[in-house]
mmCIF file of C-alpha atoms and ligand atoms in Angstrom:
data_model
loop_
_atom_site.group_PDB
_atom_site.id
_atom_site.type_symbol
_atom_site.label_atom_id
_atom_site.label_comp_id
_atom_site.label_asym_id
_atom_site.label_seq_id
_atom_site.Cartn_x
_atom_site.Cartn_y
_atom_site.Cartn_z
ATOM 1 C CA MET A 3 0.045 -0.056 -0.027
ATOM 2 C CA LEU A 4 1.257 3.441 -1.141
ATOM 3 C CA LEU A 5 0.451 5.138 2.052
ATOM 4 C CA MET A 6 2.065 2.692 4.403
ATOM 5 C CA PRO A 7 5.501 3.367 5.909
ATOM 6 C CA GLN A 8 8.146 0.374 5.693
ATOM 7 C CA PHE A 9 9.386 1.327 9.237
ATOM 8 C CA LEU A 10 8.125 3.273 12.161
ATOM 9 C CA LEU A 11 10.886 4.933 14.281
ATOM 10 C CA PRO A 12 10.462 7.165 17.272
ATOM 11 C CA ASP A 13 12.915 9.780 15.859
ATOM 12 C CA VAL A 14 15.863 10.090 13.535
ATOM 13 C CA SER A 15 18.426 9.039 16.340
ATOM 14 C CA ALA A 16 17.065 5.642 15.759
ATOM 15 C CA LEU A 17 18.888 5.561 12.382
ATOM 16 C CA THR A 18 21.655 3.660 13.824
ATOM 17 C CA ASP A 19 24.505 2.227 11.852
ATOM 18 C CA GLU A 20 23.038 -1.117 12.579
ATOM 19 C CA PHE A 21 19.606 -0.171 11.294
ATOM 20 C CA LEU A 22 21.046 1.334 8.199
ATOM 21 C CA GLU A 23 23.188 -1.846 7.430
ATOM 22 C CA ARG A 24 20.442 -4.192 8.218
ATOM 23 C CA HIS A 25 18.151 -2.590 5.720
ATOM 24 C CA GLN A 26 20.874 -1.646 3.109
ATOM 25 C CA ILE A 27 20.226 1.856 3.249
ATOM 26 C CA ARG A 28 22.978 3.725 1.396
ATOM 27 C CA GLY A 29 21.469 7.125 1.109
ATOM 28 C CA ILE A 30 19.007 9.252 3.105
ATOM 29 C CA ILE A 31 16.477 12.081 2.155
ATOM 30 C CA PHE A 32 15.368 14.029 5.088
ATOM 31 C CA ASP A 33 12.202 15.969 5.527
ATOM 32 C CA ILE A 34 12.924 19.099 7.864
ATOM 33 C CA ASP A 35 9.797 20.159 9.774
ATOM 34 C CA ASN A 36 8.822 17.801 12.614
ATOM 35 C CA THR A 37 11.287 15.257 11.384
ATOM 36 C CA LEU A 38 14.632 16.728 12.004
ATOM 37 C CA VAL A 39 13.721 19.743 14.156
ATOM 38 C CA GLY A 40 10.461 21.314 15.379
ATOM 39 C CA PHE A 41 8.692 23.991 13.424
ATOM 40 C CA ARG A 42 10.163 26.802 15.486
ATOM 41 C CA GLU A 43 13.788 25.573 15.167
ATOM 42 C CA PRO A 44 15.646 27.378 12.236
ATOM 43 C CA LYS A 45 18.749 25.529 12.352
ATOM 44 C CA PRO A 46 19.845 21.832 12.759
ATOM 45 C CA THR A 47 20.366 20.908 16.380
ATOM 46 C CA ALA A 48 23.496 19.390 18.049
ATOM 47 C CA ALA A 49 21.834 16.047 17.585
ATOM 48 C CA ASN A 50 21.247 16.615 14.000
ATOM 49 C CA LEU A 51 24.840 17.708 13.321
ATOM 50 C CA GLU A 52 26.118 14.512 15.229
ATOM 51 C CA LEU A 53 23.705 12.292 12.964
ATOM 52 C CA PHE A 54 25.110 14.080 9.772
ATOM 53 C CA ALA A 55 28.682 13.619 10.921
ATOM 54 C CA ARG A 56 28.114 9.891 11.381
ATOM 55 C CA LEU A 57 26.527 9.675 7.987
ATOM 56 C CA LYS A 58 29.345 11.602 6.398
ATOM 57 C CA ALA A 59 31.909 9.344 8.137
ATOM 58 C CA LYS A 60 30.059 6.209 7.007
ATOM 59 C CA GLY A 61 30.102 7.551 3.286
ATOM 60 C CA ILE A 62 26.185 7.749 3.219
ATOM 61 C CA PRO A 63 24.973 10.579 1.207
ATOM 62 C CA PHE A 64 21.957 12.622 2.439
ATOM 63 C CA ALA A 65 19.745 15.388 1.178
ATOM 64 C CA ILE A 66 17.051 17.692 2.590
ATOM 65 C CA VAL A 67 13.822 17.611 0.645
ATOM 66 C CA SER A 68 11.072 19.820 2.229
ATOM 67 C CA ASN A 69 7.613 21.341 1.078
ATOM 68 C CA ASN A 70 8.520 24.587 3.045
ATOM 69 C CA SER A 71 9.894 27.939 1.840
ATOM 70 C CA SER A 72 13.285 28.624 0.374
ATOM 71 C CA ARG A 73 14.038 30.788 3.215
ATOM 72 C CA ARG A 74 13.250 28.003 5.793
ATOM 73 C CA VAL A 75 15.243 25.301 3.852
ATOM 74 C CA GLY A 76 18.161 27.747 2.955
ATOM 75 C CA LEU A 77 18.617 28.770 6.508
ATOM 76 C CA PHE A 78 18.428 25.129 7.738
ATOM 77 C CA ALA A 79 20.790 23.748 5.182
ATOM 78 C CA GLU A 80 23.193 26.571 4.490
ATOM 79 C CA THR A 81 26.118 25.006 6.273
ATOM 80 C CA LEU A 82 25.485 21.410 5.571
ATOM 81 C CA GLY A 83 26.821 21.258 1.973
ATOM 82 C CA VAL A 84 24.208 18.787 0.873
ATOM 83 C CA PRO A 85 21.483 19.025 -1.790
ATOM 84 C CA ALA A 86 18.481 20.780 -0.434
ATOM 85 C CA TYR A 87 14.999 21.266 -2.034
ATOM 86 C CA HIS A 88 12.382 23.663 -0.960
ATOM 87 C CA ARG A 89 8.834 23.704 -2.047
ATOM 88 C CA SER A 90 9.357 20.417 -3.242
ATOM 89 C CA CYS A 91 5.624 19.392 -3.844
ATOM 90 C CA LYS A 92 5.877 15.910 -2.095
ATOM 91 C CA PRO A 93 4.267 13.528 -2.738
ATOM 92 C CA LEU A 94 5.320 14.506 -6.225
ATOM 93 C CA GLY A 95 8.604 12.850 -7.000
ATOM 94 C CA PHE A 96 10.625 15.545 -9.099
ATOM 95 C CA ALA A 97 12.920 16.544 -6.097
ATOM 96 C CA LEU A 98 13.273 12.866 -4.940
ATOM 97 C CA HIS A 99 14.341 11.774 -8.287
ATOM 98 C CA LYS A 100 16.836 14.587 -8.624
ATOM 99 C CA VAL A 101 18.490 13.507 -5.295
ATOM 100 C CA ARG A 102 18.751 9.879 -6.452
ATOM 101 C CA ARG A 103 20.544 11.019 -9.556
ATOM 102 C CA THR A 104 22.809 13.076 -7.347
ATOM 103 C CA PHE A 105 23.354 10.116 -5.083
ATOM 104 C CA GLY A 106 23.959 7.571 -8.067
ATOM 105 C CA LEU A 107 22.015 4.980 -6.167
ATOM 106 C CA PRO A 108 19.089 2.956 -7.101
ATOM 107 C CA ALA A 109 15.735 4.094 -5.394
ATOM 108 C CA GLU A 110 15.503 0.868 -3.272
ATOM 109 C CA GLN A 111 18.880 1.784 -1.462
ATOM 110 C CA ILE A 112 17.501 5.258 -0.569
ATOM 111 C CA ALA A 113 15.551 6.055 2.555
ATOM 112 C CA LEU A 114 13.053 8.819 2.729
ATOM 113 C CA VAL A 115 12.531 9.841 6.449
ATOM 114 C CA GLY A 116 9.589 12.153 7.216
ATOM 115 C CA ASP A 117 6.758 12.499 9.664
ATOM 116 C CA GLN A 118 3.794 12.796 7.392
ATOM 117 C CA ILE A 119 1.991 9.872 5.715
ATOM 118 C CA TYR A 120 0.314 11.795 2.842
ATOM 119 C CA THR A 121 3.367 13.672 1.703
ATOM 120 C CA ASP A 122 6.702 11.947 2.749
ATOM 121 C CA MET A 123 5.511 8.329 2.823
ATOM 122 C CA LEU A 124 3.340 8.541 -0.322
ATOM 123 C CA GLY A 125 6.098 10.336 -2.113
ATOM 124 C CA GLY A 126 8.781 7.971 -1.074
ATOM 125 C CA ASN A 127 6.713 4.796 -1.844
ATOM 126 C CA CYS A 128 5.789 6.074 -5.251
ATOM 127 C CA ALA A 129 9.494 6.764 -5.908
ATOM 128 C CA GLY A 130 10.379 3.257 -4.919
ATOM 129 C CA MET A 131 12.398 4.250 -1.942
ATOM 130 C CA ILE A 132 12.503 2.856 1.667
ATOM 131 C CA THR A 133 10.044 4.673 3.774
ATOM 132 C CA VAL A 134 10.736 5.666 7.274
ATOM 133 C CA LEU A 135 7.963 7.335 9.451
ATOM 134 C CA VAL A 136 9.167 9.119 12.465
ATOM 135 C CA GLU A 137 6.941 10.623 15.279
ATOM 136 C CA PRO A 138 6.360 14.365 14.741
ATOM 137 C CA ILE A 139 8.624 16.413 17.006
ATOM 138 C CA ASP A 140 5.962 19.031 17.831
ATOM 139 C CA HIS A 141 2.584 17.871 18.510
ATOM 140 C CA LYS A 142 0.769 21.035 17.242
ATOM 141 C CA GLU A 143 -2.744 21.253 18.443
ATOM 142 C CA THR A 144 -4.280 23.384 15.526
ATOM 143 C CA VAL A 145 -7.493 21.952 13.943
ATOM 144 C CA PHE A 146 -5.628 21.428 10.695
ATOM 145 C CA PHE A 147 -3.107 19.209 12.500
ATOM 146 C CA LYS A 148 -5.596 17.402 14.328
ATOM 147 C CA LEU A 149 -7.384 16.522 11.069
ATOM 148 C CA LYS A 150 -4.317 15.551 9.549
ATOM 149 C CA ARG A 151 -3.465 13.197 12.522
ATOM 150 C CA TRP A 152 -6.929 11.754 12.195
ATOM 151 C CA LEU A 153 -6.532 10.867 8.546
ATOM 152 C CA GLU A 154 -2.939 9.402 9.349
ATOM 153 C CA THR A 155 -3.802 7.401 12.503
ATOM 154 C CA PRO A 156 -5.645 4.401 10.629
ATOM 155 C CA VAL A 157 -2.682 3.862 8.484
ATOM 156 C CA ILE A 158 -0.099 4.059 11.420
ATOM 157 C CA GLU A 159 -2.239 1.602 13.469
ATOM 158 C CA LYS A 160 -2.551 -0.773 10.497
ATOM 159 C CA LYS A 161 1.404 -0.765 10.224
ATOM 160 C CA ARG A 162 1.580 -1.252 13.983
ATOM 161 C CA ARG A 163 -0.615 -4.273 13.825
ATOM 162 C CA LYS A 164 1.303 -5.704 10.793
ATOM 163 C CA ASP A 165 4.526 -5.312 12.586
ATOM 164 C CA ALA A 166 3.244 -6.998 15.631
ATOM 165 C CA LYS A 167 2.132 -10.007 13.586
ATOM 166 C CA GLU A 168 5.667 -10.540 12.215
HETATM 167 MG MG1 MG B 20 7.281 17.316 8.003
#
């Protein structure tokens, strides 16, 4: 099912060397908002920088693909020296395929890591990538966010039940 994440993780720190090796993940595309940082955090956190340094040391390329503005993405990614796409229109795959070509890897060796089913997971699955859903960092209580969660919950619950059976 195209909405279903392949993996559920609590947060990006669970992308350990062991996890990456076990699932043969050779490249990673990150969403920013609520995946790497909360909405109010303009720059990568110390934990993000540690993760990125670990990926670089392992020779795992990574990139940022966000549906947010150029200002948001530019400020976040300016010192990282990695491909970064703003207003990427996820779930559409344009930016994802650009990154795949930059990495020079087959889609099935690239993980898309994000917090949203209908943009990140749908986009990653349509692009043939490994999809990793993390729990959103900020649990925003707006009506829109609640509606979105309400739409996402059945998919996440179905995945949990599936994992429990295996
Ligand atoms: Mg997000």
